[in-house]
PDB file of C-alpha atoms in Angstrom:
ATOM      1  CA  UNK A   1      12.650 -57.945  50.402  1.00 52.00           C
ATOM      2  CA  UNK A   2       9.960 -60.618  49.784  1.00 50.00           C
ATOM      3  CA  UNK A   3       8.175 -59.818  52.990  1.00 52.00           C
ATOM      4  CA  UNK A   4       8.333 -55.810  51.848  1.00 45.00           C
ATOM      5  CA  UNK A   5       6.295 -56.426  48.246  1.00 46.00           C
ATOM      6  CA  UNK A   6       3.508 -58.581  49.534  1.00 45.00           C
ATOM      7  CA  UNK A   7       3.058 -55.977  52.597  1.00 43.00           C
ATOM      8  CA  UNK A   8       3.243 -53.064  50.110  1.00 42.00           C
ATOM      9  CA  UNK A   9       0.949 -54.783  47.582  1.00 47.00           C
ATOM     10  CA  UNK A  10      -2.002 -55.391  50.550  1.00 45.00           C
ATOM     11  CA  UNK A  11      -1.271 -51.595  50.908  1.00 44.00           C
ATOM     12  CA  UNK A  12      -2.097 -50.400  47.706  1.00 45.00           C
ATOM     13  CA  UNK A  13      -5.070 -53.136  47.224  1.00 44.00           C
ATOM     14  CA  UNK A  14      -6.657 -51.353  50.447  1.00 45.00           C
ATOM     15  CA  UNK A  15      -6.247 -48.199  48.508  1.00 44.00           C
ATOM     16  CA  UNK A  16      -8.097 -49.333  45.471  1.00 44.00           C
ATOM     17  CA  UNK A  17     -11.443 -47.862  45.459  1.00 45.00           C
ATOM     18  CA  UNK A  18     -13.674 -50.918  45.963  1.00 41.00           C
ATOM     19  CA  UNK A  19     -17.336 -51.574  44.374  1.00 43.00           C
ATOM     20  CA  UNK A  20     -20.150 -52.271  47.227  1.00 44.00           C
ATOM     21  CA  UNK A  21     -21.379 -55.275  47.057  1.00 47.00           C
ATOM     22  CA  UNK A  22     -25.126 -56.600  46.681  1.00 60.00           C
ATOM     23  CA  UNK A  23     -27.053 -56.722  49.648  1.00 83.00           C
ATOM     24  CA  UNK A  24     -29.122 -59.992  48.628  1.00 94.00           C
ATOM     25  CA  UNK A  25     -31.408 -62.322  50.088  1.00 96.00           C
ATOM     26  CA  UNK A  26     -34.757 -63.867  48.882  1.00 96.00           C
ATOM     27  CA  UNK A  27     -38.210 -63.597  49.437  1.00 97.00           C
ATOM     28  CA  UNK A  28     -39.313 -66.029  51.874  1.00 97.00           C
ATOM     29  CA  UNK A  29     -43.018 -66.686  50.600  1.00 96.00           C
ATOM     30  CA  UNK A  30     -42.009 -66.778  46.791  1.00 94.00           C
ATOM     31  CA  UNK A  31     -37.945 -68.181  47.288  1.00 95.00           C
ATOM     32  CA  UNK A  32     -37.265 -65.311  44.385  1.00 95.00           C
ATOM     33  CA  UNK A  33     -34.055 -63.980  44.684  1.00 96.00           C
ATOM     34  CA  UNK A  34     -33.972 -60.070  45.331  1.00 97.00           C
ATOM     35  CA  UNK A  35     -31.777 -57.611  46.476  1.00 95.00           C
ATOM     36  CA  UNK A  36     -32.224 -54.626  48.854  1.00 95.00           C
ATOM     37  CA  UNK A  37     -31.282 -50.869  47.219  1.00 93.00           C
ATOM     38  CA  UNK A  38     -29.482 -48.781  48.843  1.00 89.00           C
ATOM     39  CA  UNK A  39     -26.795 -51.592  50.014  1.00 88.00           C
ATOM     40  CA  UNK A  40     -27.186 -50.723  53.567  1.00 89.00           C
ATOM     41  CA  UNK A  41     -29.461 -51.840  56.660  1.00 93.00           C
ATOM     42  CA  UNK A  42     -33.146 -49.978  56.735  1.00 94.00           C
ATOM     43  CA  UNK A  43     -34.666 -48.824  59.572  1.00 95.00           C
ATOM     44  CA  UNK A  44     -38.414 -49.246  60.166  1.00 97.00           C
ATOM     45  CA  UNK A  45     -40.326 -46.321  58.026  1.00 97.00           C
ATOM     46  CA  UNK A  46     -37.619 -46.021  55.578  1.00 96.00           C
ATOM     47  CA  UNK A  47     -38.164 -46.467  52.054  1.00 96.00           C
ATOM     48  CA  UNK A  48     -36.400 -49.208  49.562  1.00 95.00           C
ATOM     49  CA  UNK A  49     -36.433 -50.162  46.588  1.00 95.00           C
ATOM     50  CA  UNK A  50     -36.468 -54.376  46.302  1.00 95.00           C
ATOM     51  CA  UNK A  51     -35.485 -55.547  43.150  1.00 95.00           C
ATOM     52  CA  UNK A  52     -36.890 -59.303  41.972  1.00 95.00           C
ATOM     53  CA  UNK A  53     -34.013 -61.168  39.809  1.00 92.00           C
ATOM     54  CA  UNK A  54     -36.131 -63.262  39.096  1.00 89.00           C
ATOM     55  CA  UNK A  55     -39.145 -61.474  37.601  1.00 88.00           C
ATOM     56  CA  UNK A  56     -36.606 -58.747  36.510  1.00 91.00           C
ATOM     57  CA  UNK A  57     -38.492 -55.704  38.528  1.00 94.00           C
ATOM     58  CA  UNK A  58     -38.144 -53.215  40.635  1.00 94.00           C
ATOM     59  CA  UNK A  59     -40.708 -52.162  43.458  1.00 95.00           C
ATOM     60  CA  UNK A  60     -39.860 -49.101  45.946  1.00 96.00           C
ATOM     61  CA  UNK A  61     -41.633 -50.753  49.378  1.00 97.00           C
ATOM     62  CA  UNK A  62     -42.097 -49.365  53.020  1.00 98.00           C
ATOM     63  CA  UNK A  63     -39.801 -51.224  55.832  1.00 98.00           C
ATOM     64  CA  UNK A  64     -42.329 -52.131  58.201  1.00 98.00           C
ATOM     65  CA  UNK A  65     -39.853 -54.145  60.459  1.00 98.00           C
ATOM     66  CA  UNK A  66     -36.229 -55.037  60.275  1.00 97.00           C
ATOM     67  CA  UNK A  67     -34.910 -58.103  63.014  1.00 96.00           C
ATOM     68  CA  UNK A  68     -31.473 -58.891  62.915  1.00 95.00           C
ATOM     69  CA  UNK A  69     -30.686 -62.910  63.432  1.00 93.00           C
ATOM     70  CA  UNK A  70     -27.252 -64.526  63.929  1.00 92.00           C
ATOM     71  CA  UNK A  71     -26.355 -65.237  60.171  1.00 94.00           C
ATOM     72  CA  UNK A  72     -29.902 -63.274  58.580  1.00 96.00           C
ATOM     73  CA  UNK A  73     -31.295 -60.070  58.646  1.00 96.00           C
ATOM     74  CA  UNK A  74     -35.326 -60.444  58.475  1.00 97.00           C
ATOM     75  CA  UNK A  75     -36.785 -57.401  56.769  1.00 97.00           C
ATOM     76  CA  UNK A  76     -40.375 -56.546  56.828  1.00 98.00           C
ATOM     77  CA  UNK A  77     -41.643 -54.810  53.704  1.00 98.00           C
ATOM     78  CA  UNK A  78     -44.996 -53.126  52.344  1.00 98.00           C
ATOM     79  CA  UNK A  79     -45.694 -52.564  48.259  1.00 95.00           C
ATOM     80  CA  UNK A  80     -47.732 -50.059  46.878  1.00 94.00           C
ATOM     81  CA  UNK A  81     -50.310 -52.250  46.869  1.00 95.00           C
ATOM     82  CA  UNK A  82     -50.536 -53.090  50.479  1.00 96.00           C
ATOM     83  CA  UNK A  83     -48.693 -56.757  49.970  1.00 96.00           C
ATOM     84  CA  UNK A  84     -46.710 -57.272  52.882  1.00 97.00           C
ATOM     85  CA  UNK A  85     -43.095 -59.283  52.092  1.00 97.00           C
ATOM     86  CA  UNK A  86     -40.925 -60.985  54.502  1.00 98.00           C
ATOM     87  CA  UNK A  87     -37.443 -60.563  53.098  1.00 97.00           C
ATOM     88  CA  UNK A  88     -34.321 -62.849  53.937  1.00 97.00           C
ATOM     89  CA  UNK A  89     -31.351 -61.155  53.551  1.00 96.00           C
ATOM     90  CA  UNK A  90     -27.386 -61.654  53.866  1.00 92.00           C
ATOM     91  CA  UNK A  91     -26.182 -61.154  58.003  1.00 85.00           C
ATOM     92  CA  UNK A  92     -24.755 -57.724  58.438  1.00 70.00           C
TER      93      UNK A  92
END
C-alpha cells in the first residue's frame, strides 16, 4: 500500500501544471547575468528579447548565430544599436 501512494503521488505531481523555467546565461564580454525571452532555443533571424539582471533592462536583439556546445548554448545577438553580444546560455 506504501508502494501505491508514492506511485500515485509522482502521478498527480506530473499532472500539476508546471512554471517554465528561466533560460539564463551571461554575457560573455560584460559577465552580466541575463536571460533569453521567450524560454526556448532561437534560430538565426529570430527576434529576442535579452533581459540584463544586472542593469535591470530589457533589449529586444536580432539572433545573428546560435551554436550549440556540450553543456552551453552560444548565442549570437545584435541591439538596436548595431552592438553585437555573445551570449552564454544554460545547455538545452
Amino acid at each position: 500500500m506504501k508502494n501505491l501512494w508514492a506511485v500515485l503521488s509522482v502521478v498527480c505531481l506530473a499532472w500539476l501544471p508546471q512554471t517554465a523555467s528561466a533560460w539564463d546565461g551571461f554575457d560573455a564580454a560584460t559577465t552580466d547575468l541575463v536571460e533569453i525571452i521567450p524560454d526556448s532555443l532561437p534560430s538565426r533571424g529570430d527576434t529576442v528579447d535579452v533581459r540584463n539582471y544586472d542593469g535591470d533592462t530589457t533589449q529586444t536583439c536580432l539572433v545573428e548565430d546560435v551554436t550549440q556546445n556540450a553543456r552551453t548554448v552560444e548565442v549570437l545577438v545584435r541591439s538596436p544599436d548595431g552592438q553585437a553580444r555573445m551570449l552564454i546560455m544554460e545547455g538545452r
